[in-house]
XYZ file of C-alpha atoms in Angstrom:
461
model
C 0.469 -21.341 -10.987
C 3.746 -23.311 -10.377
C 6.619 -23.206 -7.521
C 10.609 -23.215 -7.961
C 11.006 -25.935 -5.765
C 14.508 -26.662 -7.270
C 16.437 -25.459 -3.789
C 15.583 -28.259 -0.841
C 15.796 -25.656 1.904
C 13.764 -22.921 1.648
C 14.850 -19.481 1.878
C 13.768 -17.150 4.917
C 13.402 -14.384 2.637
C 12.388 -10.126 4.275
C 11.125 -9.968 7.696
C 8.077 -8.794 6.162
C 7.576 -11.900 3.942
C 8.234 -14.095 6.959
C 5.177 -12.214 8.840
C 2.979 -12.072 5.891
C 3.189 -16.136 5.870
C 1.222 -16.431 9.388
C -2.112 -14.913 7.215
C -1.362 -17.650 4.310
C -1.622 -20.135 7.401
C -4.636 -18.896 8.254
C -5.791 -18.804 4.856
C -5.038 -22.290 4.113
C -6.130 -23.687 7.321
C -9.142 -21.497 8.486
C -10.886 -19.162 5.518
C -12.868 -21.483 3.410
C -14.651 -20.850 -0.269
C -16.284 -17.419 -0.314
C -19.550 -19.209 -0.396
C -19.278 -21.283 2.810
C -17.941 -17.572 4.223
C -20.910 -16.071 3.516
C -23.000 -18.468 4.498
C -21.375 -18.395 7.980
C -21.828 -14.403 8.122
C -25.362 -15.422 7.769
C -25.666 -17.891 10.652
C -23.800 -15.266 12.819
C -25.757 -12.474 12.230
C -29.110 -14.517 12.333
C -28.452 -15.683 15.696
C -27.148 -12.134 16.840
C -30.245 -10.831 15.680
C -32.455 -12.483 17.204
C -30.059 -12.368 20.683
C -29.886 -8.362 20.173
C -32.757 -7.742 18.999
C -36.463 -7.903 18.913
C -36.620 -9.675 15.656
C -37.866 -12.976 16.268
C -36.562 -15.455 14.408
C -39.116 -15.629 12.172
C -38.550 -11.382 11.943
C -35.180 -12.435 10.701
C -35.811 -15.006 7.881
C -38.536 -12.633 6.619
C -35.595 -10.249 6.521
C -33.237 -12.256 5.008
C -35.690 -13.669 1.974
C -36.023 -9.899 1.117
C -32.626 -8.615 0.924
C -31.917 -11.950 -1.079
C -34.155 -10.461 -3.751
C -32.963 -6.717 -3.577
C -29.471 -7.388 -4.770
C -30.797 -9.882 -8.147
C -30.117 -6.799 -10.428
C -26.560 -6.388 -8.845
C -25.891 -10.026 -9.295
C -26.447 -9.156 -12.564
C -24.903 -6.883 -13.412
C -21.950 -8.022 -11.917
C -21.970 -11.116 -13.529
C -22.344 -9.609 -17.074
C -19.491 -7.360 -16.009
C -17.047 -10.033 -15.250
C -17.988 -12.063 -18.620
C -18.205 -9.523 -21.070
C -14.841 -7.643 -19.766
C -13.537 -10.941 -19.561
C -14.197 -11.391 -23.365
C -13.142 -8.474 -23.972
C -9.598 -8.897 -21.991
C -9.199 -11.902 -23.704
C -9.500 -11.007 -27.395
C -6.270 -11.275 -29.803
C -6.429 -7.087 -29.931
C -6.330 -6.441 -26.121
C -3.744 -8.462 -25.435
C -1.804 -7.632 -27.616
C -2.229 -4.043 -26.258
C -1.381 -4.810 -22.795
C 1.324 -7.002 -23.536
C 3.054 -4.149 -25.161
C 2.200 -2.522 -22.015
C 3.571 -5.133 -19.850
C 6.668 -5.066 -21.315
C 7.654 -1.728 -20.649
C 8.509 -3.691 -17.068
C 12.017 -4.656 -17.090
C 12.055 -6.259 -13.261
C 9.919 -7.532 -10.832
C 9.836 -3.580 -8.811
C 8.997 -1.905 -11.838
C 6.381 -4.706 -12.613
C 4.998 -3.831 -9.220
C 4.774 -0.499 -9.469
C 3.154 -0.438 -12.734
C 0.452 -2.532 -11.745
C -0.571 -0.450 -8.996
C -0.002 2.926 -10.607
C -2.422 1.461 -13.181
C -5.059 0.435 -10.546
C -4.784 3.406 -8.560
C -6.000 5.141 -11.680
C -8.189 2.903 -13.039
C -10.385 2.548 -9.581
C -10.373 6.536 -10.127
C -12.455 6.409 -13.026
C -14.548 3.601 -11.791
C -14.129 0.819 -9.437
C -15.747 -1.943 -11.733
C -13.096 -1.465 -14.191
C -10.394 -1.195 -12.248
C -11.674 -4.537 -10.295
C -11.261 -6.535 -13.968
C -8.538 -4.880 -15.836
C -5.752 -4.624 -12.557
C -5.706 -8.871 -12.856
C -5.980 -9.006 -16.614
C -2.533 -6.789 -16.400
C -1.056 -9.058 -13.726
C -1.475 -11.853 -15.797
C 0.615 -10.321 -18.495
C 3.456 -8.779 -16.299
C 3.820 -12.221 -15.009
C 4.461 -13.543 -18.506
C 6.627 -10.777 -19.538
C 8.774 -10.575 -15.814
C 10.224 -13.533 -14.324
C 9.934 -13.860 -10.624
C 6.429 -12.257 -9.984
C 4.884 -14.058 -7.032
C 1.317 -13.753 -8.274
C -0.802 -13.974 -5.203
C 0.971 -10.731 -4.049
C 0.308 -9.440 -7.290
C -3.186 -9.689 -7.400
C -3.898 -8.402 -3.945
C -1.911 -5.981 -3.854
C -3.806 -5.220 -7.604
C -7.499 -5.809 -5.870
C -6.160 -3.308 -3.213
C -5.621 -0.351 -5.193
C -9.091 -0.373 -6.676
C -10.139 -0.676 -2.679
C -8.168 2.258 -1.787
C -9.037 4.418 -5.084
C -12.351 5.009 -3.536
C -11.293 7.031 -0.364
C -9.843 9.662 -2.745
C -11.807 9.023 -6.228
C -14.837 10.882 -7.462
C -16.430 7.654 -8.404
C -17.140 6.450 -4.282
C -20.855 5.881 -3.628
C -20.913 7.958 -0.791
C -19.022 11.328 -2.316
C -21.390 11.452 -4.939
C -24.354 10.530 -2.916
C -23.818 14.050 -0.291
C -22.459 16.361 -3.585
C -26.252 15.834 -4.390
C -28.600 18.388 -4.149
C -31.224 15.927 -2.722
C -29.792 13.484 -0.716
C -31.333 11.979 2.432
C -29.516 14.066 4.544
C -29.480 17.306 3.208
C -31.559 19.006 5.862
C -29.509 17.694 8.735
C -25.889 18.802 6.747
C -26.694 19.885 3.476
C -24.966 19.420 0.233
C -21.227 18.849 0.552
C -19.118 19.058 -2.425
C -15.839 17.089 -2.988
C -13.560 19.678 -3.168
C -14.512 19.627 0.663
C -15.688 16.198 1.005
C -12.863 13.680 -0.990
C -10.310 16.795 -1.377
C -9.643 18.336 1.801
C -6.022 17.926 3.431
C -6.585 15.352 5.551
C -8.350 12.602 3.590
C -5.151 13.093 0.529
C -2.314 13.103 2.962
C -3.799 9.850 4.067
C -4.610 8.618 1.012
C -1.179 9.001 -0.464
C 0.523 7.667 2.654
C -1.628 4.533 2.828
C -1.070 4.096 -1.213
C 2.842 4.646 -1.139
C 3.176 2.425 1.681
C 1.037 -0.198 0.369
C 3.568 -0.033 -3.026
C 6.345 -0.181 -0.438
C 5.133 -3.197 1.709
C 4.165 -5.012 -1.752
C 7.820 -4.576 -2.471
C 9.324 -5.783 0.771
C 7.105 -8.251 0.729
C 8.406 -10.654 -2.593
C 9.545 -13.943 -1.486
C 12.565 -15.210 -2.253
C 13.622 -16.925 -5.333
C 12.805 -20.610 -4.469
C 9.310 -19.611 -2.589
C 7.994 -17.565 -5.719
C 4.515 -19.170 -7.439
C 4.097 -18.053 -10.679
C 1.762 -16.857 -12.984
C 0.431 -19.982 -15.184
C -0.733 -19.296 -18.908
C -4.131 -20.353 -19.555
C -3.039 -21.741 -22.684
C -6.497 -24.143 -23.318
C -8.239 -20.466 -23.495
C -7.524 -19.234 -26.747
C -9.584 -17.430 -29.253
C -11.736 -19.247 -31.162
C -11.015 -18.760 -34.732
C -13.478 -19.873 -36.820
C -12.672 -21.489 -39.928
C -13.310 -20.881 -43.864
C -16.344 -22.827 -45.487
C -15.041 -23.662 -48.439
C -18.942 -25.194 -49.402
C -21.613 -22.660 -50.511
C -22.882 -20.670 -47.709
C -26.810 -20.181 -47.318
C -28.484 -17.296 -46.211
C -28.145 -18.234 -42.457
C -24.686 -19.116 -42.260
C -23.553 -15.451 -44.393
C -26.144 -13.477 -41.548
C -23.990 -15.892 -38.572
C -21.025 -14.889 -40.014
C -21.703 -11.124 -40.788
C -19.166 -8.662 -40.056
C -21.043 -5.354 -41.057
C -24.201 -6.734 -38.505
C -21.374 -6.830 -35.904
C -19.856 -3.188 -37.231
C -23.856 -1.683 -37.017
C -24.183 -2.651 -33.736
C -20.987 -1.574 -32.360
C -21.481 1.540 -34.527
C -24.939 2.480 -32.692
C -23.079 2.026 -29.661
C -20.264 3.683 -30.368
C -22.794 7.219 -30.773
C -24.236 6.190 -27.404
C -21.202 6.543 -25.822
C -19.760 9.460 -27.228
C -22.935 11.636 -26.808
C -23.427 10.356 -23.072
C -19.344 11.663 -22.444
C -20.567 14.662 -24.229
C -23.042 15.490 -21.669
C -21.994 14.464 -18.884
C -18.299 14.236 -18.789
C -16.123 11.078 -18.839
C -16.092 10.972 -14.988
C -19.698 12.128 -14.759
C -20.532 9.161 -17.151
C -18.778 5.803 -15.896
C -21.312 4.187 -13.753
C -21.653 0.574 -13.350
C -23.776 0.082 -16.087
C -22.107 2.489 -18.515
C -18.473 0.758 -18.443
C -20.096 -2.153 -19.010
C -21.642 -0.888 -22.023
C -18.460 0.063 -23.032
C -16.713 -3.188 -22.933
C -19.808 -4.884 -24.704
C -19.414 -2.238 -28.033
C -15.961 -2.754 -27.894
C -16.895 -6.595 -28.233
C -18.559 -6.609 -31.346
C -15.382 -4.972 -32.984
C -13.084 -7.525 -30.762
C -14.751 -10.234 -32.201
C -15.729 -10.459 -36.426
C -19.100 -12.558 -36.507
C -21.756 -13.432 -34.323
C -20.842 -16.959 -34.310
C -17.541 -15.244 -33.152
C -18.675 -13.425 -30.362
C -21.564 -15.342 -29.058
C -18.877 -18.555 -28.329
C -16.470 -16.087 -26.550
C -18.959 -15.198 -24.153
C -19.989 -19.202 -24.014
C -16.260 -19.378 -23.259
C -16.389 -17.331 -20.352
C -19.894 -17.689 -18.786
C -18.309 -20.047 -16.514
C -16.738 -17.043 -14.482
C -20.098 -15.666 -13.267
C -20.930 -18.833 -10.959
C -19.580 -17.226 -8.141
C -20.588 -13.700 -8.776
C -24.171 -14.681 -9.218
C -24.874 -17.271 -6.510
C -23.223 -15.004 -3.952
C -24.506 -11.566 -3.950
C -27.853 -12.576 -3.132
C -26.789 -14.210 -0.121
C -24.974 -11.167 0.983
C -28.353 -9.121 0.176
C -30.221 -11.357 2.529
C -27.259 -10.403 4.964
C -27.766 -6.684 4.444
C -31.610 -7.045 4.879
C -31.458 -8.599 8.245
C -28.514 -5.947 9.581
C -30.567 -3.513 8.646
C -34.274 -4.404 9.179
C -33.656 -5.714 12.610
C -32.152 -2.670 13.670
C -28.985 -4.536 14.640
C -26.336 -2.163 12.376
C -27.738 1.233 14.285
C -27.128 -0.942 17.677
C -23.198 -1.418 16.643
C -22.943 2.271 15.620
C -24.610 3.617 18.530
C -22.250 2.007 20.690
C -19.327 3.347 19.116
C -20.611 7.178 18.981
C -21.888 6.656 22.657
C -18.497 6.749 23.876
C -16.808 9.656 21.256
C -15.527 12.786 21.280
C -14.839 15.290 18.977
C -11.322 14.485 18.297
C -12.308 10.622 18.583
C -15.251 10.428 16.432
C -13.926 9.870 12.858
C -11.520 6.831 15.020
C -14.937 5.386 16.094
C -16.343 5.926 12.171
C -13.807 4.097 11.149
C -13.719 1.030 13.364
C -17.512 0.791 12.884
C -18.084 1.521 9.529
C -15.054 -1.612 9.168
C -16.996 -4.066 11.445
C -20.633 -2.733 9.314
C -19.214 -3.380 5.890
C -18.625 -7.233 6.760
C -22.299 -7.982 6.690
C -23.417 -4.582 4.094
C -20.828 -4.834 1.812
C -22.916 -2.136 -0.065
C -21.138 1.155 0.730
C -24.522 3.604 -0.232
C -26.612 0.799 1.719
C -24.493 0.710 4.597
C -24.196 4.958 4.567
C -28.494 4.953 5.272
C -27.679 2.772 8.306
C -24.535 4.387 9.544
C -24.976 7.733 8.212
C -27.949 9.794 10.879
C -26.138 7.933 13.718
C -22.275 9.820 12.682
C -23.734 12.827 11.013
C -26.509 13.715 14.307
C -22.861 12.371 16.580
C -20.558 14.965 14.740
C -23.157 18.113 15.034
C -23.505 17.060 19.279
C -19.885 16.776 19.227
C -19.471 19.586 17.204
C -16.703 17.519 15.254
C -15.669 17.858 11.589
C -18.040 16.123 9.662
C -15.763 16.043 6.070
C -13.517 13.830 8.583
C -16.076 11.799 10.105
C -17.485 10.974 6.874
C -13.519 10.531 5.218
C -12.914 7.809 7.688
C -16.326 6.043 7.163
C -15.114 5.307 3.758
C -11.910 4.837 4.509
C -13.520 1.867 7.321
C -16.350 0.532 4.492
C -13.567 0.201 1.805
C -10.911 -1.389 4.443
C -12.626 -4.018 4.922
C -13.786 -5.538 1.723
C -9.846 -6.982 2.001
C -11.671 -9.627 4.448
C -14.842 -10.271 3.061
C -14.268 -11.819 -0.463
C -17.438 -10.039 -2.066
C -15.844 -7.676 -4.339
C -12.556 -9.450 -5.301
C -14.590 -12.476 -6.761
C -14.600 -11.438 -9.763
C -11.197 -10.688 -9.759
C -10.679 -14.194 -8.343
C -12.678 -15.390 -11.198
C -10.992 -13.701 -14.170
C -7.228 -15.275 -12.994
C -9.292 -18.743 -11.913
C -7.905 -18.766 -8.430
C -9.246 -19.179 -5.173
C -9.563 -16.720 -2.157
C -7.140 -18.819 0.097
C -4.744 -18.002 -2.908
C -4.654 -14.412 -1.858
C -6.730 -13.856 1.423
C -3.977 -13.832 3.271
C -1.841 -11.161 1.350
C -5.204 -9.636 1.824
C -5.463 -9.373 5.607
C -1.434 -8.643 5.933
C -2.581 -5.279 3.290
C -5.699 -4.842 5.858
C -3.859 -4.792 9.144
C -1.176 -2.298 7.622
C -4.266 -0.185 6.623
C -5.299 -0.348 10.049
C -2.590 0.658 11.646
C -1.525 3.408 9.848
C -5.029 4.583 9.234
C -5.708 4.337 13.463
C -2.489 6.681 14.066
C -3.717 9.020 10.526
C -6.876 9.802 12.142
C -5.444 10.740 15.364
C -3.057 12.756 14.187
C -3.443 14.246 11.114
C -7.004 16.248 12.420
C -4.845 17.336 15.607
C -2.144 18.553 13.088
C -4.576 20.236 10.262
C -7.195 21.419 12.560
């Protein structure tokens, strides 16, 4: 990224600008590497655990070596996510796709609003995919539009596949109680999301909270000589492999075989459609399956094997973060919830609701619970009993109490730097880049979301 630096006096630039500057100096000055973060959620909630509860500590590194272990397959997966769709973003073909895309933006507002038009419905179909391809098309709008401060651009990007999940089909927790055998079904049986993500309350909320985000993105540009721009990986390019002139042997013609590479993708290809054919397209994008999809859509990106196996060599390097951290968070889950410490937090907040002030109290826990169980279905069998046996006592609306726990687990993640890491990793920046565009996007959230679930129950009924 580079800075216009040509004026010797800065510009003030929008009030909002000027305000959103006091989170880049705490960015710069206080938030360090996501690792080190993590590893300080872990010394916190170690010593609160053994403070608040009756964990010893011994109880609590017992705890903690276990959840390390129960999120290896997520690590994973999410590393194989962020390398193969990074691959796959990366080919000649796709971007050559979304650069046609990218220039259907004219100006830096337009440019803005694409993006996050594009992420709002991306993160619909599935958060994963909205998490790699939102930066993948900030890159190119920032080659195609001059004047795109790209920090902005990619939290305000990471942001809309954050928010896509309070009113998407795709959210953990929707799909979890639309289940005819969820853990709760006894206590307040199935709930489908007509009721659940589509009732009044949870879109009017949605869209305000999404149109204003667009808005404050907007009003929040810098000025001219305070912009940092986008800057062009230009050492990545495809490797193009080049023509052997000598005569080939049998080993280098299989390397170098396009109809292995056409078989493959073929087989794949049926796997796909059938899946979509029985289950819908919605019905079919889970984690694993959109990976699949950007993995067949590799081995047509790329000719050969020799072609394909060095782009992902290329691009392994992105997965360092992704797979060194979510373990640590696991072993941060483990002891919240083994010690008994997440129920403690909850049960204070519902101790002290009411009807009308229960999904309020959902909302500022569920926030504080998702810092240390960034796992929204993980966090839901801690949180869940406690709000759903709180809303029957308080006879309150439980489509709302459960509306604003997601809206609190999915605020949050613009704090904790779990999920936009491998964001972060396909645009090689760091989170101080753009934690503090992050926590200006979080605190409008919270206000707006604090007066929304007030309100908008009192209004609706």
């Amino acid at each position: 990224m580079s800075t216009n630096n040509n004026v010797k006096e800065k510009s003030k630039g929008s009030l909002l600008w000027r305000f959103s500057q006091r989170f880049n100096f705490a960015a710069e000055n206080i938030i360090p590497d996501p690792l080190v973060f993590c590893l300080i959620l872990t010394v916190i909630l170690f010593i609160s655990g053994v403070l608040f509860t009756a964990f010893s500590p011994v109880d609590m590194l017992n705890a903690w070596f276990k959840g390390i272990w129960s999120q290896i397959g997520f690590a994973f997966q999410m590393s194989f996510m962020v390398v193969t769709c990074s691959v796959a973003a990366r080919s000649r073909q796709v971007k050559n796709f979304l650069s046609k895309v990218a220039k259907l933006a004219k100006s830096p507002i337009v440019a803005i609003i694409l993006l996050m038009i594009f992420g709002y419905i991306s993160s619909f179909m599935n958060w994963a995919f909205g998490t790699i391809a939102t930066p993948v098309l900030a890159m190119l709008l920032s080659k195609n539009v001059k004047g795109l401060h790209f920090p902005i651009l990619v939290a305000a990007g990471y942001s809309t596949m954050i928010l896509g999940q309070c009113w998407g089909p795709s959210a953990s927790v929707y799909a979890l109680i639309a289940s005819p055998d969820h853990f709760l079904v006894d206590q307040i049986g199935v709930i489908t999301q007509d009721v659940s993500v589509y009732n009044p309350m949870n879109t009017i909320l949605f869209f305000i909270l999404a149109l204003g985000t667009i808005g404050l993105t907007i009003l929040s540009m810098p000025p001219k000589d305070q912009v940092i721009e986008f800057e062009s990986f230009d050492d990545e390019v495809e490797v193009v492999e080049k023509k052997n002139t000598t005569k080939l042997s049998f080993a280098d013609r299989m390397n170098g075989s396009r109809i292995l590479m056409w078989l493959i993708g073929l087989g794949g290809l049926v796997v796909i459609v059938s899946t979509i054919m029985e289950k819908g397209f919605l019905g079919s994008l889970s984690l694993n399956f959109v990976i699949f999809i950007f993995l067949i859509a590799n081995f047509f990106l790329y000719s050969t094997p020799t072609q394909f196996v060095n782009a992902y060599r290329n691009n392994m390097s992105l997965a360092t973060d992704v797979m060194i951290q979510f373990p640590f968070y696991g072993g941060i889950s483990g002891m919240m919830m083994d010690s008994g410490l997440g129920q403690e937090i909850v049960g204070a907040f519902t101790s002290i609701a009411t009807a009308d002030t229960l999904p309020l109290l959902s909302y500022y826990s569920a926030s504080i619970l998702n810092l240390f169980i960034p796992s929204q279905g993980g966090q839901f069998i801690v949180q869940g009993p406690i709000l759903m046996e709180a809303a029957q006592q308080l006879n309150a609306n439980v489509p709302h109490v459960i509306n604003a726990f997601v809206f609190g687990d999915e605020a949050t993640n613009l704090l904790q730097p779990l999920y936009v890491i491998p964001a972060l990793a396909i645009v090689k920046m760091k989170l101080k880049d753009v934690w503090g565009y992050m926590a200006f996007i979080w605190l409008f959230w919270f206000i707006i979301t604090t007066i929304g679930l007030l309100v908008l129950p009192a209004i609706l009924g």
